[in-house]
PDB file of C-alpha atoms in Angstrom:
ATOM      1  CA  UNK A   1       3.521  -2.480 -16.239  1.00  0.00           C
ATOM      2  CA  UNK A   2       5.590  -4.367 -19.063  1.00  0.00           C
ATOM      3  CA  UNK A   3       8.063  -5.357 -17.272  1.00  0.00           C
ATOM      4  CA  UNK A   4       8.730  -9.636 -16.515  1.00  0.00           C
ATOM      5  CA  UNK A   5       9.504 -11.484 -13.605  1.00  0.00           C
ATOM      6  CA  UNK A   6      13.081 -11.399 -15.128  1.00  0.00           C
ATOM      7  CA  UNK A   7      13.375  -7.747 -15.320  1.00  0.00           C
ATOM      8  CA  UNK A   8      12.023  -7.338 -12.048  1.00  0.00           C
ATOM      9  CA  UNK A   9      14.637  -9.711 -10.981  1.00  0.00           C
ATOM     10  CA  UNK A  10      17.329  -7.613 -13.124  1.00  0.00           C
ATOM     11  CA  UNK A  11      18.944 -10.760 -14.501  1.00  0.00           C
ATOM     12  CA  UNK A  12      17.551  -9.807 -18.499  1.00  0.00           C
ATOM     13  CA  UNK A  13      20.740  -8.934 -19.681  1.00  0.00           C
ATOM     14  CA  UNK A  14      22.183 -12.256 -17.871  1.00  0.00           C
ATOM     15  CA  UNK A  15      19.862 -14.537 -19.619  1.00  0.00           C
ATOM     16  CA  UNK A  16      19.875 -13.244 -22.743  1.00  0.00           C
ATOM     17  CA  UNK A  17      23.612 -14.021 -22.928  1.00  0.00           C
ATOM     18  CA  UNK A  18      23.288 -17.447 -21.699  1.00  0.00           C
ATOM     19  CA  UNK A  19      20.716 -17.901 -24.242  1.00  0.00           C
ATOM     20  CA  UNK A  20      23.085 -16.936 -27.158  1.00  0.00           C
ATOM     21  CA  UNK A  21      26.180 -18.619 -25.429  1.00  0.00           C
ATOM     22  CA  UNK A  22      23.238 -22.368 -25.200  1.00  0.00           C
ATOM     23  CA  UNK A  23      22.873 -21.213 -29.149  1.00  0.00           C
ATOM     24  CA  UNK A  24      26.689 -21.547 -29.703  1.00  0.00           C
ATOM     25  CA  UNK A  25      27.616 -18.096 -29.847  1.00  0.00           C
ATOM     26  CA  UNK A  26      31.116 -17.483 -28.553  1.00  0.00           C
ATOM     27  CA  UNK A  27      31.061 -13.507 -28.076  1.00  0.00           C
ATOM     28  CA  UNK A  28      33.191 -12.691 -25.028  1.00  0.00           C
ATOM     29  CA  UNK A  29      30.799  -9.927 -23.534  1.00  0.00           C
ATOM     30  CA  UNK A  30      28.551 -12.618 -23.243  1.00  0.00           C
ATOM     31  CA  UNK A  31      31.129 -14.903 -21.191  1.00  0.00           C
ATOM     32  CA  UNK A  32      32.010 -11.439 -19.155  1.00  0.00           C
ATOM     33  CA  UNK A  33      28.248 -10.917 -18.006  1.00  0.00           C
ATOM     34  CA  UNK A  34      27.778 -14.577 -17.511  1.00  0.00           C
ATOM     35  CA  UNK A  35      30.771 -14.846 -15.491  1.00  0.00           C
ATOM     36  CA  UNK A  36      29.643 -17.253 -12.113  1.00  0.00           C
ATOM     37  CA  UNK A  37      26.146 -17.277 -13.099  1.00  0.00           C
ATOM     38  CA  UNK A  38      26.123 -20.365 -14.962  1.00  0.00           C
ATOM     39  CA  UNK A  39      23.717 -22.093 -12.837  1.00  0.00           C
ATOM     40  CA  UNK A  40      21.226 -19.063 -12.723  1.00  0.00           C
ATOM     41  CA  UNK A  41      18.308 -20.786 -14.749  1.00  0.00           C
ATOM     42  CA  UNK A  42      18.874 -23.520 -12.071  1.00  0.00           C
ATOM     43  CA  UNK A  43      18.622 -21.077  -8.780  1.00  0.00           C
ATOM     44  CA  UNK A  44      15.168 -19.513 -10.221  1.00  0.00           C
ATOM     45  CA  UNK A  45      13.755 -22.797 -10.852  1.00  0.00           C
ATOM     46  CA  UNK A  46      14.648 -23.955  -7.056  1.00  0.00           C
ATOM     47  CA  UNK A  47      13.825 -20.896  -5.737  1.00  0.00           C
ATOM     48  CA  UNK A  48      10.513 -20.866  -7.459  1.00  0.00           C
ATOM     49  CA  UNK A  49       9.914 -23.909  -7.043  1.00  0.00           C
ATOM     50  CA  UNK A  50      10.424 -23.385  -2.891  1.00  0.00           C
ATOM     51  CA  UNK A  51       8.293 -20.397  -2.980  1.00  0.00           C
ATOM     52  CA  UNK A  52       5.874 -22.814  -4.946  1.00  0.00           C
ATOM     53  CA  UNK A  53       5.729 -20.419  -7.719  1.00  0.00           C
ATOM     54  CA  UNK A  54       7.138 -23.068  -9.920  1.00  0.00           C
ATOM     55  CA  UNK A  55       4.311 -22.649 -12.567  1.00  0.00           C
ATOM     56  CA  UNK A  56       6.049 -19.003 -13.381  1.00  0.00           C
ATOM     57  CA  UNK A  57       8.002 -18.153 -16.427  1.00  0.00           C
ATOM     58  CA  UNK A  58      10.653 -15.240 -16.360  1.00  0.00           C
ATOM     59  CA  UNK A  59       8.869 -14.117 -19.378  1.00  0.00           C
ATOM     60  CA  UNK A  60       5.294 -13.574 -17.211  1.00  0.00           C
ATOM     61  CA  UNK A  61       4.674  -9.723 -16.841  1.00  0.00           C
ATOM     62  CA  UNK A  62       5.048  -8.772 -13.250  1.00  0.00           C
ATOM     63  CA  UNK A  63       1.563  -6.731 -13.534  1.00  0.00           C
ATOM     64  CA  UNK A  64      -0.489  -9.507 -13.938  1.00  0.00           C
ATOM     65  CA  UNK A  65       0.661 -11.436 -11.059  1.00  0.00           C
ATOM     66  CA  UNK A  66      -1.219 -11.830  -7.422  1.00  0.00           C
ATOM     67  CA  UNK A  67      -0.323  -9.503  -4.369  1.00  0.00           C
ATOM     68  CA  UNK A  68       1.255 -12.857  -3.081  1.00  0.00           C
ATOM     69  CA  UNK A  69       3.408 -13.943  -6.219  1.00  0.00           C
ATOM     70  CA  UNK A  70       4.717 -10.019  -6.500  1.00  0.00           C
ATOM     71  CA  UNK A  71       5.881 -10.494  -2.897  1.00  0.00           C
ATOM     72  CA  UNK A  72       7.616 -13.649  -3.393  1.00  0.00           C
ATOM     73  CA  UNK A  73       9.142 -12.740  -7.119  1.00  0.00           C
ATOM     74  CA  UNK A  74      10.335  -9.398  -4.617  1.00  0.00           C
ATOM     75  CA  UNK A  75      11.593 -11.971  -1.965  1.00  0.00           C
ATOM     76  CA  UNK A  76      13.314 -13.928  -4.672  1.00  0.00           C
ATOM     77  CA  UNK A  77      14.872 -11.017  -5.528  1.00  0.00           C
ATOM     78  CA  UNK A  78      16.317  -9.852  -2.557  1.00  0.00           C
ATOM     79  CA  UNK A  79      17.279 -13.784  -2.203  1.00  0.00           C
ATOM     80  CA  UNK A  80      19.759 -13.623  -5.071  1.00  0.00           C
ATOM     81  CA  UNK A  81      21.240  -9.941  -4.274  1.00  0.00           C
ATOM     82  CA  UNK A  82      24.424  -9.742  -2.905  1.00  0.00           C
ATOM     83  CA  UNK A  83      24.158  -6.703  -0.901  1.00  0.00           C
ATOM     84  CA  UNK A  84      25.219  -6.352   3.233  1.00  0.00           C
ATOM     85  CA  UNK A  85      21.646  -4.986   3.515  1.00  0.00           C
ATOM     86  CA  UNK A  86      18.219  -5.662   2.924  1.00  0.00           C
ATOM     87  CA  UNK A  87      15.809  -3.491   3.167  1.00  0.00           C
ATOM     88  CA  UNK A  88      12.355  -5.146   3.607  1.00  0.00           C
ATOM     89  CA  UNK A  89       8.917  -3.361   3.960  1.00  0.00           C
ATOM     90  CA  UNK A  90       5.917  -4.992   4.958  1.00  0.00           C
ATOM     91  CA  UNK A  91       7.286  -8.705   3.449  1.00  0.00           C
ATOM     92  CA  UNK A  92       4.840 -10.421   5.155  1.00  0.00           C
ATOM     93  CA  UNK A  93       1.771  -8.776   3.340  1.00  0.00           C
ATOM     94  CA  UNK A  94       0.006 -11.005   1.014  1.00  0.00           C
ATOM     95  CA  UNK A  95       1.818 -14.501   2.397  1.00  0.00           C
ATOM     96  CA  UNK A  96      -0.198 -17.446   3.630  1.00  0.00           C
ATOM     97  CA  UNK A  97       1.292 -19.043   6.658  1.00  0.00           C
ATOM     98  CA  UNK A  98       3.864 -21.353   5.259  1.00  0.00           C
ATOM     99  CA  UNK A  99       5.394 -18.557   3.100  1.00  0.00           C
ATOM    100  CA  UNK A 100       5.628 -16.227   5.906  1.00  0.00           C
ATOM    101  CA  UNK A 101       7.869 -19.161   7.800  1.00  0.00           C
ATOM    102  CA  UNK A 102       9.723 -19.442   4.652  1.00  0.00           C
ATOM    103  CA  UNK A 103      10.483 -15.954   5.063  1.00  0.00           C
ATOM    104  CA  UNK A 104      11.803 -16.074   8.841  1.00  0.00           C
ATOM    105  CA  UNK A 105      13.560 -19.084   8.159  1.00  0.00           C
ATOM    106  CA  UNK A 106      15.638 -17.115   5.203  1.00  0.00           C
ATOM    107  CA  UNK A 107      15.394 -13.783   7.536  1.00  0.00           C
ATOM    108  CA  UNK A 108      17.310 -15.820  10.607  1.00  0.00           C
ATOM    109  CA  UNK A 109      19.916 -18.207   8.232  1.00  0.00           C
ATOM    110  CA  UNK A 110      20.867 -15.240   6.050  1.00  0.00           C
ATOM    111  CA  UNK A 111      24.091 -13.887   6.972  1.00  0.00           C
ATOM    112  CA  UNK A 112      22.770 -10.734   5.449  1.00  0.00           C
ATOM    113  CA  UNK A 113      21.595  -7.567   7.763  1.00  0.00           C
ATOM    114  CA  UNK A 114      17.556  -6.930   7.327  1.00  0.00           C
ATOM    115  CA  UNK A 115      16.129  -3.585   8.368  1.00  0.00           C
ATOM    116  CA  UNK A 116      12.547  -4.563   8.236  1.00  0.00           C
ATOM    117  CA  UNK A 117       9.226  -1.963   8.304  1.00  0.00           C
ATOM    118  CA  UNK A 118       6.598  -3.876   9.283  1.00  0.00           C
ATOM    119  CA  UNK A 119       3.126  -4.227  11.105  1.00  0.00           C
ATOM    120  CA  UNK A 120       3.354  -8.052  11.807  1.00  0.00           C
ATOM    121  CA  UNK A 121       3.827  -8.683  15.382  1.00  0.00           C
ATOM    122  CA  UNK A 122       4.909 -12.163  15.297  1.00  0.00           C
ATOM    123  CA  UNK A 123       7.744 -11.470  12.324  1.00  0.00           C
ATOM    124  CA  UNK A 124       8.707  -8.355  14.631  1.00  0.00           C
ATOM    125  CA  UNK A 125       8.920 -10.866  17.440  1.00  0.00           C
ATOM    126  CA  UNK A 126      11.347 -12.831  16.003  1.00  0.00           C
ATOM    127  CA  UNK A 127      14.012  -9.890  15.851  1.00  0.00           C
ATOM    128  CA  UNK A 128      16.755  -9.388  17.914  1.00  0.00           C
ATOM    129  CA  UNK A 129      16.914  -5.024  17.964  1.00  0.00           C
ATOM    130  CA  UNK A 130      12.568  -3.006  17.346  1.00  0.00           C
ATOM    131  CA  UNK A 131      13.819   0.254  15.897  1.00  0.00           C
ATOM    132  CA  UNK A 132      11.264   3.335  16.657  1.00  0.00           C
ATOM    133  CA  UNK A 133      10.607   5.867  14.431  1.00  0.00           C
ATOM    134  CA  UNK A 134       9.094   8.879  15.994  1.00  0.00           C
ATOM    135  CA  UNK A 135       9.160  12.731  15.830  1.00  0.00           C
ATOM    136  CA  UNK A 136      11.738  12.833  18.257  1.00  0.00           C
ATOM    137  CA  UNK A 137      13.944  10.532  16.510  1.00  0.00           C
ATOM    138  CA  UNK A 138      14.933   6.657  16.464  1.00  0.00           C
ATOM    139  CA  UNK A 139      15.695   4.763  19.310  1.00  0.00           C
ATOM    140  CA  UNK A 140      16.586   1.155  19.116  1.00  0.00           C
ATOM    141  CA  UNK A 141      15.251  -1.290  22.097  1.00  0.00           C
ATOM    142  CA  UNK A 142      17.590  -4.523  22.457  1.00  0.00           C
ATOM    143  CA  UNK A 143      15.068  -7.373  22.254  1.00  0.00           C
ATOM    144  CA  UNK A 144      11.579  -8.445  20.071  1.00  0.00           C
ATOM    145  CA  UNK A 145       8.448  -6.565  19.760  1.00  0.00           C
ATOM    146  CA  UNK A 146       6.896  -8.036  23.495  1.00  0.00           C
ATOM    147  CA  UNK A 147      10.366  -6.989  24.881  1.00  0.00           C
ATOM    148  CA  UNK A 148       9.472  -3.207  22.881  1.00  0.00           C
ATOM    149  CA  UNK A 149       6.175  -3.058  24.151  1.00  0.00           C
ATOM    150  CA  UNK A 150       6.905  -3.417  27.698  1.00  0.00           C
ATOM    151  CA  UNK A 151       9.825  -1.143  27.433  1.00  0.00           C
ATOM    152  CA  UNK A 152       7.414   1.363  25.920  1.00  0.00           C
ATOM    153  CA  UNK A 153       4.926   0.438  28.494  1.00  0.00           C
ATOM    154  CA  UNK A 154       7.694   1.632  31.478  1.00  0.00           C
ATOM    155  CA  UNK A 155       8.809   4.078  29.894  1.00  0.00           C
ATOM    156  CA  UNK A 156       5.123   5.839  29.627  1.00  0.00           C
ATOM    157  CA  UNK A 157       4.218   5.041  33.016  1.00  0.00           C
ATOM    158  CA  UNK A 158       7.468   6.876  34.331  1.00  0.00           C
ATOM    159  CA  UNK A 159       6.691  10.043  31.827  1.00  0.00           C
ATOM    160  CA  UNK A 160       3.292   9.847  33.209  1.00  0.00           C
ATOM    161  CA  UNK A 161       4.437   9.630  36.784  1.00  0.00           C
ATOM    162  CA  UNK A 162       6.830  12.439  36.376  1.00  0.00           C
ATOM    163  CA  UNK A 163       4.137  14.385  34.431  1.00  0.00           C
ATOM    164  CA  UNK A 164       1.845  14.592  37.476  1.00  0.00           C
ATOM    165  CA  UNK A 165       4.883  15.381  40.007  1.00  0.00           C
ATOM    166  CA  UNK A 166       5.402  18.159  37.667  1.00  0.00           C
ATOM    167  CA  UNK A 167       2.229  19.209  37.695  1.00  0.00           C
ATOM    168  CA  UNK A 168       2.074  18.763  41.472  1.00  0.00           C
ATOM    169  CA  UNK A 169       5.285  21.156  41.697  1.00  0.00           C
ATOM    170  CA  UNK A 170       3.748  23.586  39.834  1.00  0.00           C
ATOM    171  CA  UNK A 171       0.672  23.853  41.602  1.00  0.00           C
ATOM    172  CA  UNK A 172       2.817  23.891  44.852  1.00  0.00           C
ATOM    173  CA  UNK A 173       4.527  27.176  43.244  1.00  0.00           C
ATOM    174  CA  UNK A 174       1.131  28.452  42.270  1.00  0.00           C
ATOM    175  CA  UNK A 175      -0.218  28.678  45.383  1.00  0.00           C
ATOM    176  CA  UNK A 176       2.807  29.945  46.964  1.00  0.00           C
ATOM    177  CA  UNK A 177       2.725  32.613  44.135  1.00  0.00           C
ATOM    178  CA  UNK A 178      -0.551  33.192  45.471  1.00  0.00           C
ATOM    179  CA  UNK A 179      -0.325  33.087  48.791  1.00  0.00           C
ATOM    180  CA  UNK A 180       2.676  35.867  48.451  1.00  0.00           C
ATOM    181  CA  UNK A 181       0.796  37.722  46.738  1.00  0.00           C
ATOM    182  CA  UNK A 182      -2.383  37.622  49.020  1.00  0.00           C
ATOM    183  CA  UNK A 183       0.349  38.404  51.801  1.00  0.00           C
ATOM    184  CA  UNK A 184       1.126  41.528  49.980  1.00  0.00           C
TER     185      UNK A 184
END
Protein backbone atom coordinates (compact mmCIF):
# COMPACT_ATOMS: atom_id res chain seq x y z
CA UNK A 1 0.00 0.00 0.00
CA UNK A 2 3.01 2.57 0.38
CA UNK A 3 4.61 1.85 -2.31
CA UNK A 4 4.96 4.77 -5.58
CA UNK A 5 4.56 4.53 -9.08
CA UNK A 6 8.45 4.46 -8.99
CA UNK A 7 8.77 1.53 -6.81
CA UNK A 8 6.26 -0.25 -8.61
CA UNK A 9 8.28 0.51 -11.60
CA UNK A 10 11.58 -0.66 -9.60
CA UNK A 11 13.62 2.26 -10.90
CA UNK A 12 13.86 3.95 -6.91
CA UNK A 13 17.26 3.15 -6.50
CA UNK A 14 17.91 4.54 -10.25
CA UNK A 15 16.46 7.86 -9.55
CA UNK A 16 17.66 8.49 -6.45
CA UNK A 17 21.19 8.36 -7.92
CA UNK A 18 20.44 10.56 -10.74
CA UNK A 19 19.04 12.88 -8.30
CA UNK A 20 22.35 13.12 -6.28
CA UNK A 21 24.55 12.85 -9.52
CA UNK A 22 21.77 16.45 -10.97
CA UNK A 23 22.94 17.71 -7.22
CA UNK A 24 26.68 17.41 -8.17
CA UNK A 25 27.57 14.47 -6.34
CA UNK A 26 30.30 12.48 -8.04
CA UNK A 27 30.04 9.00 -6.06
CA UNK A 28 30.83 6.22 -8.53
CA UNK A 29 28.03 3.72 -7.30
CA UNK A 30 25.86 6.26 -8.39
CA UNK A 31 27.46 6.43 -12.06
CA UNK A 32 27.47 2.32 -11.84
CA UNK A 33 23.55 2.14 -11.24
CA UNK A 34 22.95 4.95 -13.60
CA UNK A 35 24.94 3.40 -16.20
CA UNK A 36 22.61 3.80 -19.79
CA UNK A 37 19.76 5.15 -17.99
CA UNK A 38 20.48 8.67 -18.38
CA UNK A 39 17.45 9.48 -20.24
CA UNK A 40 15.09 7.53 -17.79
CA UNK A 41 13.19 10.68 -16.37
CA UNK A 42 12.69 11.34 -20.15
CA UNK A 43 11.18 7.64 -21.12
CA UNK A 44 8.54 7.94 -18.06
CA UNK A 45 7.50 11.27 -19.06
CA UNK A 46 6.87 9.97 -22.86
CA UNK A 47 5.58 6.96 -21.82
CA UNK A 48 3.19 8.62 -19.48
CA UNK A 49 2.49 11.01 -21.38
CA UNK A 50 1.36 8.24 -24.35
CA UNK A 51 -0.59 6.34 -21.89
CA UNK A 52 -2.05 9.92 -21.07
CA UNK A 53 -1.13 9.49 -17.55
CA UNK A 54 1.03 12.50 -17.87
CA UNK A 55 -0.56 14.23 -14.77
CA UNK A 56 1.33 11.31 -12.57
CA UNK A 57 4.30 11.80 -10.39
CA UNK A 58 6.71 8.80 -9.56
CA UNK A 59 6.21 9.91 -6.08
CA UNK A 60 2.08 9.13 -6.29
CA UNK A 61 1.34 5.94 -4.13
CA UNK A 62 0.30 3.16 -6.39
CA UNK A 63 -2.82 2.45 -3.91
CA UNK A 64 -4.54 5.39 -4.59
CA UNK A 65 -4.58 5.15 -8.23
CA UNK A 66 -7.71 3.95 -10.61
CA UNK A 67 -8.07 0.21 -11.82
CA UNK A 68 -7.09 1.89 -15.24
CA UNK A 69 -3.89 3.96 -14.18
CA UNK A 70 -2.60 0.62 -12.08
CA UNK A 71 -2.91 -1.19 -15.43
CA UNK A 72 -1.09 1.24 -17.43
CA UNK A 73 1.74 2.15 -14.57
CA UNK A 74 1.86 -2.18 -14.87
CA UNK A 75 2.02 -1.80 -18.75
CA UNK A 76 4.66 0.85 -18.39
CA UNK A 77 6.41 -1.41 -16.53
CA UNK A 78 6.59 -4.28 -18.53
CA UNK A 79 7.37 -1.50 -21.39
CA UNK A 80 10.76 -0.66 -19.91
CA UNK A 81 11.80 -4.42 -18.82
CA UNK A 82 14.21 -6.04 -20.71
CA UNK A 83 13.17 -9.52 -20.37
CA UNK A 84 12.56 -12.27 -23.59
CA UNK A 85 9.15 -12.71 -21.90
CA UNK A 86 6.21 -11.06 -20.79
CA UNK A 87 3.88 -12.40 -18.96
CA UNK A 88 0.54 -10.51 -19.19
CA UNK A 89 -2.78 -11.36 -17.35
CA UNK A 90 -5.93 -9.88 -18.13
CA UNK A 91 -4.06 -6.37 -19.58
CA UNK A 92 -6.96 -5.33 -21.11
CA UNK A 93 -9.11 -4.99 -17.84
CA UNK A 94 -9.83 -1.53 -16.84
CA UNK A 95 -8.67 0.15 -20.48
CA UNK A 96 -10.99 2.35 -22.50
CA UNK A 97 -10.77 1.68 -26.17
CA UNK A 98 -7.84 3.72 -27.26
CA UNK A 99 -5.61 2.25 -24.48
CA UNK A 100 -6.49 -1.20 -25.30
CA UNK A 101 -5.13 -0.35 -29.13
CA UNK A 102 -2.21 1.15 -27.50
CA UNK A 103 -1.69 -2.08 -26.01
CA UNK A 104 -1.92 -4.31 -29.33
CA UNK A 105 -0.02 -1.90 -31.11
CA UNK A 106 3.02 -2.39 -28.39
CA UNK A 107 1.88 -6.29 -28.12
CA UNK A 108 2.48 -6.73 -32.21
CA UNK A 109 5.81 -4.11 -32.62
CA UNK A 110 7.51 -5.57 -29.55
CA UNK A 111 10.13 -7.90 -30.45
CA UNK A 112 9.47 -9.34 -27.06
CA UNK A 113 7.48 -12.88 -26.58
CA UNK A 114 3.92 -12.24 -24.64
CA UNK A 115 2.18 -15.19 -23.02
CA UNK A 116 -1.07 -13.51 -22.39
CA UNK A 117 -4.18 -14.90 -19.90
CA UNK A 118 -6.97 -13.27 -20.93
CA UNK A 119 -10.87 -13.16 -21.43
CA UNK A 120 -10.91 -10.49 -24.26
CA UNK A 121 -11.84 -12.00 -27.46
CA UNK A 122 -10.79 -9.37 -29.76
CA UNK A 123 -7.04 -8.99 -28.00
CA UNK A 124 -7.05 -12.98 -28.22
CA UNK A 125 -7.92 -12.50 -31.86
CA UNK A 126 -5.12 -10.68 -32.67
CA UNK A 127 -2.62 -13.60 -31.67
CA UNK A 128 -0.88 -15.74 -33.77
CA UNK A 129 -0.78 -19.35 -31.31
CA UNK A 130 -4.57 -19.66 -28.33
CA UNK A 131 -2.87 -21.82 -25.73
CA UNK A 132 -5.54 -24.15 -23.71
CA UNK A 133 -5.31 -24.86 -20.36
CA UNK A 134 -7.32 -27.80 -19.31
CA UNK A 135 -7.22 -30.85 -16.96
CA UNK A 136 -5.78 -32.83 -19.52
CA UNK A 137 -3.06 -30.53 -20.23
CA UNK A 138 -2.10 -27.58 -22.76
CA UNK A 139 -2.48 -27.74 -26.24
CA UNK A 140 -1.56 -24.91 -28.47
CA UNK A 141 -3.93 -24.22 -31.73
CA UNK A 142 -1.89 -22.32 -34.61
CA UNK A 143 -4.12 -19.32 -35.34
CA UNK A 144 -6.49 -16.48 -33.24
CA UNK A 145 -9.28 -17.13 -30.94
CA UNK A 146 -12.14 -17.58 -34.13
CA UNK A 147 -9.47 -19.97 -35.63
CA UNK A 148 -9.55 -21.76 -31.65
CA UNK A 149 -13.08 -21.81 -31.49
CA UNK A 150 -13.77 -23.59 -34.59
CA UNK A 151 -10.99 -25.96 -33.97
CA UNK A 152 -12.65 -26.63 -30.63
CA UNK A 153 -15.93 -26.69 -32.33
CA UNK A 154 -14.53 -29.90 -34.73
CA UNK A 155 -12.91 -31.29 -32.46
CA UNK A 156 -16.22 -31.73 -30.09
CA UNK A 157 -18.35 -32.70 -32.82
CA UNK A 158 -15.87 -35.64 -33.75
CA UNK A 159 -15.64 -36.69 -29.78
CA UNK A 160 -19.31 -36.49 -29.88
CA UNK A 161 -19.63 -38.50 -33.04
CA UNK A 162 -17.28 -41.11 -31.84
CA UNK A 163 -19.03 -41.03 -28.41
CA UNK A 164 -22.31 -42.30 -29.87
CA UNK A 165 -20.49 -45.00 -32.25
CA UNK A 166 -19.13 -46.12 -29.03
CA UNK A 167 -22.07 -46.26 -27.46
CA UNK A 168 -23.67 -47.89 -30.51
CA UNK A 169 -20.80 -50.69 -30.27
CA UNK A 170 -21.52 -51.31 -26.98
CA UNK A 171 -25.04 -51.77 -27.20
CA UNK A 172 -24.31 -54.04 -30.28
CA UNK A 173 -22.13 -56.23 -27.69
CA UNK A 174 -24.90 -55.97 -25.16
CA UNK A 175 -27.34 -57.51 -26.95
CA UNK A 176 -25.17 -60.09 -28.34
CA UNK A 177 -24.17 -60.72 -24.63
CA UNK A 178 -27.71 -61.15 -24.28
CA UNK A 179 -28.78 -62.90 -26.91
CA UNK A 180 -25.90 -65.66 -25.96
CA UNK A 181 -26.98 -65.82 -23.01
CA UNK A 182 -30.80 -66.24 -23.80
CA UNK A 183 -29.35 -68.99 -26.27
CA UNK A 184 -27.95 -70.73 -23.32
Amino acid sequence: KDQSIQDILEITPIIQALKRIEAGHIDPEDFDLVQLHWDLKQKINILFDEWQIGYLTLDTLFSELSGGEQTKIQIIKAMLSQVDVILLDEPSNHLDKKSKLKLLNWIISSKQCFIIISHDKSLLNEMDVVIELSTQGFKAYGGNYDFYCAQRAIEQASLSQKITQATRELSGIQKAKQDMLEKK
